[in-house]
CSV table of C-alpha atoms in Angstrom, one decimal:
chain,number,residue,atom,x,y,z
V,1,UNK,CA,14.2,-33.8,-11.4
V,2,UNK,CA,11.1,-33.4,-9.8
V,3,UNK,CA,11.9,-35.6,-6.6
V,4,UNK,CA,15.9,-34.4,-6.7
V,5,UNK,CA,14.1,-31.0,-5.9
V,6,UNK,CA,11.5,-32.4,-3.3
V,7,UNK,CA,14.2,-34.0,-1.6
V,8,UNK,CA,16.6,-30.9,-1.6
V,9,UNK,CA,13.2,-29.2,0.0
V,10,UNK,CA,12.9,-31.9,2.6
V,11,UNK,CA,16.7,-32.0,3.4
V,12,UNK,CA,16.6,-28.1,3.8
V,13,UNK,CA,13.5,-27.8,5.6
V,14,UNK,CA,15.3,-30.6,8.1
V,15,UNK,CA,18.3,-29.1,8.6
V,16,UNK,CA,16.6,-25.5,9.7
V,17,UNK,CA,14.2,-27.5,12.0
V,18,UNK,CA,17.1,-29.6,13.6
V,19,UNK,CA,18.8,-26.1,14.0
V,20,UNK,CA,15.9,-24.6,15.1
V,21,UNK,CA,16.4,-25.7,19.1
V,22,UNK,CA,20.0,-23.8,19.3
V,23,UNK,CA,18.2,-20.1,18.4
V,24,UNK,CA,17.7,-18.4,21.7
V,25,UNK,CA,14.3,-18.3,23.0
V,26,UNK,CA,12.0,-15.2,22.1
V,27,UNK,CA,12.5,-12.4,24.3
V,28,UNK,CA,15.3,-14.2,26.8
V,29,UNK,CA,17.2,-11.5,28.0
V,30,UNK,CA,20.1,-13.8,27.9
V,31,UNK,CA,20.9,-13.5,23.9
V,32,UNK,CA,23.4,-11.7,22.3
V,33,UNK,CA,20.8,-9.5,20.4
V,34,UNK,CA,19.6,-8.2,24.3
V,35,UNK,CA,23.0,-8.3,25.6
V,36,UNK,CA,24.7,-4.9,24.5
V,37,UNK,CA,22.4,-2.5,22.4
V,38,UNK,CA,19.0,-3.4,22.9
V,39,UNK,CA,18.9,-2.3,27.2
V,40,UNK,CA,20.7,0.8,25.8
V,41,UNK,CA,17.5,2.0,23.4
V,42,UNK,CA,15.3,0.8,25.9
V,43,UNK,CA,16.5,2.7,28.7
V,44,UNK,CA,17.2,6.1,27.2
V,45,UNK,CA,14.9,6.1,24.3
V,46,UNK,CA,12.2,8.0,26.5
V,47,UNK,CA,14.4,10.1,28.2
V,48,UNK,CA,16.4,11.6,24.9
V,49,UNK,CA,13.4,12.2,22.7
V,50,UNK,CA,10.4,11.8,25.0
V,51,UNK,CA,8.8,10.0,22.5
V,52,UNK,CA,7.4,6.7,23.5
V,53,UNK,CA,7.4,4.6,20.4
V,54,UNK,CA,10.7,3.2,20.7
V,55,UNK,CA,11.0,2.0,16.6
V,56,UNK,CA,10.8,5.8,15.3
V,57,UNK,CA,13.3,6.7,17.1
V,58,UNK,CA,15.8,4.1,16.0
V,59,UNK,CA,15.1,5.0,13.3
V,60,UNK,CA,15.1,8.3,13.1
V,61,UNK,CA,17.6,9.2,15.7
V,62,UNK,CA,19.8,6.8,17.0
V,63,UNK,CA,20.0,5.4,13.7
V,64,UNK,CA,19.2,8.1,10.9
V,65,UNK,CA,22.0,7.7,8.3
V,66,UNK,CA,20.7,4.2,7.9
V,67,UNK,CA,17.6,5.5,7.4
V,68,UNK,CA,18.4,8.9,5.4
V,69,UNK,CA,20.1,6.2,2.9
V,70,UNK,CA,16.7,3.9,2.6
V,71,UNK,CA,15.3,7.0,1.0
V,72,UNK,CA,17.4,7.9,-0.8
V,73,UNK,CA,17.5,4.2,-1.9
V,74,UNK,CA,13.8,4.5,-2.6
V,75,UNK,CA,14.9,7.9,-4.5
V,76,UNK,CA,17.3,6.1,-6.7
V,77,UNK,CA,14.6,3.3,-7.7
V,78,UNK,CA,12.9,6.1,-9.1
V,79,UNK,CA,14.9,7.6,-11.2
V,80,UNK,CA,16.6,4.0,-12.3
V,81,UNK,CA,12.7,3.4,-13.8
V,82,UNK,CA,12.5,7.2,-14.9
V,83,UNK,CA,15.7,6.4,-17.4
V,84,UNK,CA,15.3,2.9,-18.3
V,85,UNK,CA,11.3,3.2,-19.0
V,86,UNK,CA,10.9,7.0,-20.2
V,87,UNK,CA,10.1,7.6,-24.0
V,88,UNK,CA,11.3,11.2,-25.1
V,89,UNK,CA,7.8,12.7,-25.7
V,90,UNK,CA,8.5,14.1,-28.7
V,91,UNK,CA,6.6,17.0,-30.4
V,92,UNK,CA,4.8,16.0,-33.6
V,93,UNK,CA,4.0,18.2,-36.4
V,94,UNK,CA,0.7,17.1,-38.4
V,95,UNK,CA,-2.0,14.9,-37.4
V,96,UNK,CA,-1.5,12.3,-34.5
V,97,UNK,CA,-3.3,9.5,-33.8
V,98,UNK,CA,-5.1,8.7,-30.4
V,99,UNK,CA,-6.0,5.3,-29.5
V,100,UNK,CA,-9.2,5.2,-27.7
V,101,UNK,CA,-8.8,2.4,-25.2
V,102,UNK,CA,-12.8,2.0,-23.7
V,103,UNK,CA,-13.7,1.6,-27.4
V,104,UNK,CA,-10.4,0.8,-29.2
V,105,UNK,CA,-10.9,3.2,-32.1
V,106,UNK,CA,-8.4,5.4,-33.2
V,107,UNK,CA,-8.7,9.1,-33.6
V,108,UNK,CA,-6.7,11.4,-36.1
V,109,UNK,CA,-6.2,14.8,-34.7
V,110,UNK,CA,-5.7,17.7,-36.6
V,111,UNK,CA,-2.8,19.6,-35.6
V,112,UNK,CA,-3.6,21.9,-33.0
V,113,UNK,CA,-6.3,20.1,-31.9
V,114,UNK,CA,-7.6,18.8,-28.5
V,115,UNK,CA,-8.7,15.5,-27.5
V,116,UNK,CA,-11.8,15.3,-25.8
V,117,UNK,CA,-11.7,13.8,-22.6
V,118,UNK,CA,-11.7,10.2,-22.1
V,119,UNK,CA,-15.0,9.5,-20.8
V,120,UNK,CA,-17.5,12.1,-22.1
V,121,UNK,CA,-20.3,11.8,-24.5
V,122,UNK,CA,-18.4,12.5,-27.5
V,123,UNK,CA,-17.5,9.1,-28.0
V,124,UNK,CA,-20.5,7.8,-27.2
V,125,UNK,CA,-22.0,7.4,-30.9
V,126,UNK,CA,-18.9,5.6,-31.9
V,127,UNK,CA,-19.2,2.3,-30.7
V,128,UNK,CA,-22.6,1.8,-29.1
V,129,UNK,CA,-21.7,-1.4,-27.4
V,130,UNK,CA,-19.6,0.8,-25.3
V,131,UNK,CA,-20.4,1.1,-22.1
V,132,UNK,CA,-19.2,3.9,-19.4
V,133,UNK,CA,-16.6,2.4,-17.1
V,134,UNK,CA,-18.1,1.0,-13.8
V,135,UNK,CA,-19.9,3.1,-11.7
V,136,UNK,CA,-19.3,1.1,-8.3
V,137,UNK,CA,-15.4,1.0,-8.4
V,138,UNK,CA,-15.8,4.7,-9.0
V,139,UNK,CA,-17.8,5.9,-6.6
V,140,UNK,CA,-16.0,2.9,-3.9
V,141,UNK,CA,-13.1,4.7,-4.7
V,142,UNK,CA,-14.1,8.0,-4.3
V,143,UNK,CA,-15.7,7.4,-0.8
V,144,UNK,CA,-12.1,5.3,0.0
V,145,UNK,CA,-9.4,7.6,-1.1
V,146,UNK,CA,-10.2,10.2,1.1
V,147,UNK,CA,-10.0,8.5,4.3
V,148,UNK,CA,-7.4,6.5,3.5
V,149,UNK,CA,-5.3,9.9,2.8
V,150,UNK,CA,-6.5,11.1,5.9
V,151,UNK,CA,-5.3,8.2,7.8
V,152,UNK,CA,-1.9,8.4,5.8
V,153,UNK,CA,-1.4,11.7,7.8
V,154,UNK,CA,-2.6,10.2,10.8
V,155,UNK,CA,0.0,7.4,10.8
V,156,UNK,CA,2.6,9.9,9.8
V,157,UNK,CA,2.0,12.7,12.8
V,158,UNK,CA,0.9,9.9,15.0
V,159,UNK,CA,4.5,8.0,14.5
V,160,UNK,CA,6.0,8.9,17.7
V,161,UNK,CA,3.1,7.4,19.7
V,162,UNK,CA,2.2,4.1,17.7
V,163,UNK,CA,3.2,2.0,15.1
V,164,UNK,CA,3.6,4.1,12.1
V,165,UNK,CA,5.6,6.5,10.5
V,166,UNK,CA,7.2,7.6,7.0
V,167,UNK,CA,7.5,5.1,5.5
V,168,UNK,CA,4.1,3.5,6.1
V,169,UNK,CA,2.2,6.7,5.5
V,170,UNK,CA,4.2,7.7,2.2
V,171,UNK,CA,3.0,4.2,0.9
V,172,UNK,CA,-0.6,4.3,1.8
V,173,UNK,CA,-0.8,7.8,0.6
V,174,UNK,CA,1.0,6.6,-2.7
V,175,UNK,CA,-1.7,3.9,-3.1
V,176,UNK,CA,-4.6,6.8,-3.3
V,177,UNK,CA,-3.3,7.7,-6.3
V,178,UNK,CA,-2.4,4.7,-7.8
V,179,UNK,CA,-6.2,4.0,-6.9
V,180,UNK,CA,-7.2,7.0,-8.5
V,181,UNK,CA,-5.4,6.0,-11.8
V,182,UNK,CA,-6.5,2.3,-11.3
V,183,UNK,CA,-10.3,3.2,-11.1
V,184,UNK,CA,-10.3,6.1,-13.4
V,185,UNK,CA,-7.5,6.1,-16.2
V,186,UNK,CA,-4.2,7.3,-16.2
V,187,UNK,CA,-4.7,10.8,-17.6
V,188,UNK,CA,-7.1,11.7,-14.4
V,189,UNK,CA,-3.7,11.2,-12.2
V,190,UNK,CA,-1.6,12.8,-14.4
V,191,UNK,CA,-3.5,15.3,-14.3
V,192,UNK,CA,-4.0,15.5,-10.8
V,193,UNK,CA,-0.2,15.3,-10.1
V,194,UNK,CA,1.5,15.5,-13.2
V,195,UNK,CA,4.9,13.7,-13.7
V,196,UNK,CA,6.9,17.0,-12.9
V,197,UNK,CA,5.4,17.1,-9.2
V,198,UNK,CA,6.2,13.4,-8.9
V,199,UNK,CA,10.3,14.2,-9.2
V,200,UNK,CA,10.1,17.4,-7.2
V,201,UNK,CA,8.2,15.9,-4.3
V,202,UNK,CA,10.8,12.5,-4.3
V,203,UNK,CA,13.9,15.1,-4.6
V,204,UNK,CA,12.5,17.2,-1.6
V,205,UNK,CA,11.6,14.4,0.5
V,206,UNK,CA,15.6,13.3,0.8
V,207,UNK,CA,16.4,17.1,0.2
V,208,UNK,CA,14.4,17.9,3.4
V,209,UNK,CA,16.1,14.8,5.5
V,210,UNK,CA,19.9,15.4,4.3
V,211,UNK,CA,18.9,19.2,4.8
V,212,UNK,CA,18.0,18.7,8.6
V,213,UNK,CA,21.6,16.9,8.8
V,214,UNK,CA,23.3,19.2,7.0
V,215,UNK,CA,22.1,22.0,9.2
V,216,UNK,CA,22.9,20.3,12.1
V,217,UNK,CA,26.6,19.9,10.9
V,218,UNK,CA,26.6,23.7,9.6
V,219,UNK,CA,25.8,24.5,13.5
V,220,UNK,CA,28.8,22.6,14.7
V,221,UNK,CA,27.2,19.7,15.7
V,222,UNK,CA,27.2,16.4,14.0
V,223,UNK,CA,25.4,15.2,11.2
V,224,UNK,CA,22.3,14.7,12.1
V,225,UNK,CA,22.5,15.4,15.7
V,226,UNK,CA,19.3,17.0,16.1
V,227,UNK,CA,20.0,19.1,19.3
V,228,UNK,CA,21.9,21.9,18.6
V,229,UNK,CA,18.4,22.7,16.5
V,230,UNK,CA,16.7,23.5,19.5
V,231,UNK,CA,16.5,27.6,19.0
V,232,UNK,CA,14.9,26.8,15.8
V,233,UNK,CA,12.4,25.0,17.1
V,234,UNK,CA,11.6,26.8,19.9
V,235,UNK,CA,12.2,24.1,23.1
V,236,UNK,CA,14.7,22.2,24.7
V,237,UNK,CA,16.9,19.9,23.4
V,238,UNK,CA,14.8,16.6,24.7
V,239,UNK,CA,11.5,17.8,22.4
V,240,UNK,CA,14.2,19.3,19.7
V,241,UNK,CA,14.7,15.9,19.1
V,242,UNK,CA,11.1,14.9,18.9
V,243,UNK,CA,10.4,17.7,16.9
V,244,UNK,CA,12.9,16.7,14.5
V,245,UNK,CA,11.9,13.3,14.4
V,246,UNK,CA,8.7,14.1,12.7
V,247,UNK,CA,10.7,16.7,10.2
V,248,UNK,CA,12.8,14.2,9.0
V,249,UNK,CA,9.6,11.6,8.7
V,250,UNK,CA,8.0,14.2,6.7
V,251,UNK,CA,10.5,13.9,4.3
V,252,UNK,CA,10.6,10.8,4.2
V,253,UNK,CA,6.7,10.2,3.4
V,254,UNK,CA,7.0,13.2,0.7
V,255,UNK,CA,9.9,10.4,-0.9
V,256,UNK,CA,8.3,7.4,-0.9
V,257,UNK,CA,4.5,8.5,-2.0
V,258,UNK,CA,6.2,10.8,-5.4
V,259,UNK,CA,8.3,7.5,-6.1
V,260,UNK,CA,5.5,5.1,-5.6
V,261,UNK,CA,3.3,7.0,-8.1
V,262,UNK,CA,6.5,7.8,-10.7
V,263,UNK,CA,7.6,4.2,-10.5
V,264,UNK,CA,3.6,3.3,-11.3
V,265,UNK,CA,3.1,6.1,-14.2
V,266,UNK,CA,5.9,4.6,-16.3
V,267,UNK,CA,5.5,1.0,-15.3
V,268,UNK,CA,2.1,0.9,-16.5
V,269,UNK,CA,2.1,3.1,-19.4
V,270,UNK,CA,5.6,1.4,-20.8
V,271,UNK,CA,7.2,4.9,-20.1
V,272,UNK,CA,4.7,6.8,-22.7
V,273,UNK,CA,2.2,8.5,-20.0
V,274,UNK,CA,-0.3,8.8,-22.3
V,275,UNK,CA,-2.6,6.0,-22.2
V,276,UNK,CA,-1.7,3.2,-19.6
V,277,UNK,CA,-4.2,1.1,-18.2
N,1,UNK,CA,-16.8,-17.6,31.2
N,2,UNK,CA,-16.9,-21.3,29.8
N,3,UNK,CA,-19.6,-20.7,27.7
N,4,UNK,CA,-18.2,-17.6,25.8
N,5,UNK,CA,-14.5,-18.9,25.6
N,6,UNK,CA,-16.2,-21.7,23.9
N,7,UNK,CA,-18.1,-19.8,21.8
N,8,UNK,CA,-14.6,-18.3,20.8
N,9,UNK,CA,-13.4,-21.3,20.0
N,10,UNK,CA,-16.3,-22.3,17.7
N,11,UNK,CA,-16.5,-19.0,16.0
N,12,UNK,CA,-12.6,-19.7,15.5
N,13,UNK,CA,-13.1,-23.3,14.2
N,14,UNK,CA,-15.9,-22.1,11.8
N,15,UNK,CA,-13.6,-19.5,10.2
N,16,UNK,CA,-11.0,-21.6,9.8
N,17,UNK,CA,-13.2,-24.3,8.1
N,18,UNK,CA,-14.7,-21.4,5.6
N,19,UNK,CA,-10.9,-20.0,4.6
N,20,UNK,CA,-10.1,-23.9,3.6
N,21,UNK,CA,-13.3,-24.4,2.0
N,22,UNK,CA,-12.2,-21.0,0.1
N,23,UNK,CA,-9.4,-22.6,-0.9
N,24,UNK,CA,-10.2,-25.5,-2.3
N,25,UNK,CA,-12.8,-24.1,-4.2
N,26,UNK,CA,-10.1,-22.1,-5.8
N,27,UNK,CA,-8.5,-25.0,-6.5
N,28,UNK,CA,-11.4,-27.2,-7.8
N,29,UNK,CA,-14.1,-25.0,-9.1
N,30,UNK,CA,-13.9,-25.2,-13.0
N,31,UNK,CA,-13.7,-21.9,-14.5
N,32,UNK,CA,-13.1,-18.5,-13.4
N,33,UNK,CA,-16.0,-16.9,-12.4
N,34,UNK,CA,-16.8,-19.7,-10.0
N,35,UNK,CA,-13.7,-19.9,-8.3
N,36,UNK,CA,-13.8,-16.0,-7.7
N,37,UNK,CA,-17.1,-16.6,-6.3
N,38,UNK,CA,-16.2,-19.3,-3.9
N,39,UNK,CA,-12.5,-17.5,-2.9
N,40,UNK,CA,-15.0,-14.2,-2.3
N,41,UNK,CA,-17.6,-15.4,-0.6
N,42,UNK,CA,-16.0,-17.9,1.7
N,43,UNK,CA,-13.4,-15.8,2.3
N,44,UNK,CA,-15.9,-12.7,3.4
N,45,UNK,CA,-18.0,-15.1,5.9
N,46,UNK,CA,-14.7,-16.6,7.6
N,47,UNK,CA,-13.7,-12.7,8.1
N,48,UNK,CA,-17.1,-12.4,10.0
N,49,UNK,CA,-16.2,-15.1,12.2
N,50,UNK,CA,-12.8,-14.4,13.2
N,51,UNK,CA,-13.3,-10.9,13.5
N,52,UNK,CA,-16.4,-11.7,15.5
N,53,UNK,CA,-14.1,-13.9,17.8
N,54,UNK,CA,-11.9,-11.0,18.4
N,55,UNK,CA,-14.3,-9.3,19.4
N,56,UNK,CA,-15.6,-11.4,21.4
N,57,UNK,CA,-12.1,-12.3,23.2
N,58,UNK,CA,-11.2,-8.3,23.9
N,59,UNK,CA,-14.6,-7.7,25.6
N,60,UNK,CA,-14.3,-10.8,28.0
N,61,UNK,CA,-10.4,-10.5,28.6
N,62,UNK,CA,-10.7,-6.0,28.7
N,63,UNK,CA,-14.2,-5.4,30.4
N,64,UNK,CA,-13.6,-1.5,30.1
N,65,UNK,CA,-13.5,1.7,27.6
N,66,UNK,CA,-10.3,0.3,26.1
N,67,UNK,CA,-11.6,-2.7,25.2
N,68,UNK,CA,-14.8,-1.3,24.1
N,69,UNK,CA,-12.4,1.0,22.3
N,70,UNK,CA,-10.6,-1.8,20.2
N,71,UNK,CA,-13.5,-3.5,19.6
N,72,UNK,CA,-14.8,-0.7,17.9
N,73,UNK,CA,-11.8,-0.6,15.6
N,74,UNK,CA,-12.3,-4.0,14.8
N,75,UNK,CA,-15.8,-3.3,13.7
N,76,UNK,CA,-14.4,-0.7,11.4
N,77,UNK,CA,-12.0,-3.1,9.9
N,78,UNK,CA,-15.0,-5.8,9.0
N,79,UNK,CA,-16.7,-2.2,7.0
N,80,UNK,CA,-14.2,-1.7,5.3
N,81,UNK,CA,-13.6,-5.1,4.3
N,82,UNK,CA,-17.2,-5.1,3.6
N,83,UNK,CA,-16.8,-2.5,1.1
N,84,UNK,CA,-13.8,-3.1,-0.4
N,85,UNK,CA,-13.8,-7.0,-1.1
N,86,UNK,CA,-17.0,-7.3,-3.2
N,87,UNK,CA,-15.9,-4.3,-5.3
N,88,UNK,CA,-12.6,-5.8,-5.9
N,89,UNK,CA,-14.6,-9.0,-6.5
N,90,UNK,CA,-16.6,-7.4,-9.1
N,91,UNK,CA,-13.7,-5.4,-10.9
N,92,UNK,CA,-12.1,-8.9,-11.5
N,93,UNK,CA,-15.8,-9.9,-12.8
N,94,UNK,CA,-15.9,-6.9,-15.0
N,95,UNK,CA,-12.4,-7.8,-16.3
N,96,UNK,CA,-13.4,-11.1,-17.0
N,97,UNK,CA,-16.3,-10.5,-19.2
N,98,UNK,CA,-14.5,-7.5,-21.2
N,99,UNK,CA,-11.6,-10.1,-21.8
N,100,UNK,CA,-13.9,-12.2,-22.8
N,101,UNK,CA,-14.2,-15.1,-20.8
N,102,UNK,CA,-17.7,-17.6,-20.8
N,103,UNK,CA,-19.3,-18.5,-17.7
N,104,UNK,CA,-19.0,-22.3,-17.4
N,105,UNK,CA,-22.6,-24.4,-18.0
N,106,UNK,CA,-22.3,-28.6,-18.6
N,107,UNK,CA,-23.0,-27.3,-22.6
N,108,UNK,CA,-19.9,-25.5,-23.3
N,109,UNK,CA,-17.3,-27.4,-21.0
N,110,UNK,CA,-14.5,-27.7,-23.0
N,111,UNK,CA,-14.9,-24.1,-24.2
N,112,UNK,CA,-13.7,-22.7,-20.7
N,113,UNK,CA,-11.3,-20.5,-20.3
């Protein structure tokens, strides 16, 4: 079985590389892909949106239902893992228990009553083998996740000049917070940015990019045919456009950051959100 | 111009040589904690070297502010590698020993995990 699948490898592997020599060279201007589209973008990208990197406005203008549908794509991920993973938190009456995790003792809580937080000295006495959770991933993550957030925005307001844009600076500003619940527990995120924030932010992110169509179409113009939205924004058409560009990216980070960190709350907590890693 | 393109090349050779030595000390060392140490470590020292040949390369081919420029970034990307890979290192440690997992010796070699 072993060499039937080594020689299935070989005789794939062969039959791309023998096929290899009839793919156009890189960049000839000759190939279909440069033929009939391509010279189009390239020549008016600058002049209908004055913005010079070429990929956001594919994207976000020549080509933004394709886009508008990744995130809402992204959106529907979400809310797949929201209903399949999702335990109803239900309200107990009486005592609950509470599983300590850094020790692995459980707690019985009187009704009514609050747990202390994860980390402080209460829970010291109980197990002195115990020790705190790591100071250096702590205090490395702390000095990361702000800059890292910071450059998040940068990529996203810097997406018409250089590579960049929503999508990229919803993930890395997702990753701060799964960093956040990675080096400290899951509770800290929560309670950072609960659950509740998590669906809102994902729901306005498309809401704000179908909205900016939808506008656009309420105006008379097309679906997302950004010009007619110059008065709003207070220039002409060209930098309506760019303007617009960066609305719709916007919305598009505010999506994929909230799904990121949904999609990580119930994945590693097994849809409870109470302990998790 | 000879002798820094050569330089280059060395500097690329000697990362090269570090990222397979990484590798097959993931491959061979016998437990976890040493193959962690050989995957971090190599893998740090061969970032040195090609980052250092980048560098390098963007001076001698850019002799201006925008080279200077980019360089610069690529000096920022060998800190923050610098901070991030031995903490990542260690939190793996750190799992390892709460899990835990015996550091090899000769005495307890078929106790390895």
């Amino acid at each position: 079985m072993k060499k039937l699948a080594l020689i299935l490898c070989l005789f794939a592997g062969g039959l791309l590389l023998v096929n290899a020599h009839h793919l156009p060279m890189w960049g000839d201007p000759a190939s279909p892909a440069s033929l009939h589209v391509s010279p189009f973008y390239i020549e008016n990208a600058y002049e209908h949106t004055q913005a010079p990197n070429m990929v956001a406005v594919v994207l976000a203008d020549y080509r933004s239902y394709d886009t508008m549908f990744e995130a809402a794509v992204v959106l529907t991920a979400g809310l797949a893992c929201f209903f399949l993973l999702r335990t109803k938190g239900r309200k107990q009456i009486g005592p609950q228990y509470y599983r300590h995790i850094p020790t692995g003792v459980t707690l019985r809580i009187e009704e009514g009553g609050k747990l202390p937080p994860e980390d402080s000295k209460v829970f010291r006495p109980i197990d002195t083998l115990w020790t705190p959770f790591d100071p250096i991933i702590r205090t490395t993550c702390r000095c990361l996740i702000p800059f890292l957030q910071i450059y998040s925005l940068y990529v996203l307001a810097h997406g018409h000049y250089s590579p960049g844009g929503g999508f990229q600076a919803g993930v890395v500003l997702g990753a701060t917070i799964i960093l956040l619940a990675i080096s400290r527990n899951l509770k800290t995120a929560i309670h950072r940015m609960n659950e509740r924030v998590t669906a809102l932010f994902s729901i306005i992110g498309v809401a704000i990019f179908a909205g900016t169509g939808t506008l656009c179409l309420l105006l008379g113009m097309d679906f997302l045919n950004y010009d007619i939205l110059a008065p709003f924004l207070l220039s002409d058409t060209v930098m309506a456009r760019s303007h617009s560009i960066l609305i719709v990216e916007i919305g598009v980070t505010m999506a994929v950051m909230a799904v990121m960190v949904w999609i990580y709350y119930n994945l590693s907590s097994a849809g409870q959100q109470d302990e998790g890693l | 111009m000879l002798f820094v393109n050569t330089l280059i090349a060395l500097l690329l050779l000697a990362g090269c040589l570090f990222l397979v030595g990484g590798a097959v000390g993931i491959l061979r060392m016998p437990d976890f904690y040493t193959r962690l140490h050989a995957a971090s470590l190599l893998d740090t020292t061969a970032l040195i070297c090609l980052l250092g040949a980048a560098i390098l390369y963007v001076l001698t081919q850019h002799p201006d502010l925008n080279g200077v420029i980019t360089s610069l970034k690529i000096i920022l990307i060998a800190v923050f590698v610098f901070i991030t890979s031995p903490t990542a290192t260690h939190a793996i440690v750190d799992a390892g020993m709460r899990a835990g997992g015996k550091p090899w010796t000769r005495k307890n070699e078929e106790k390895q995990i």
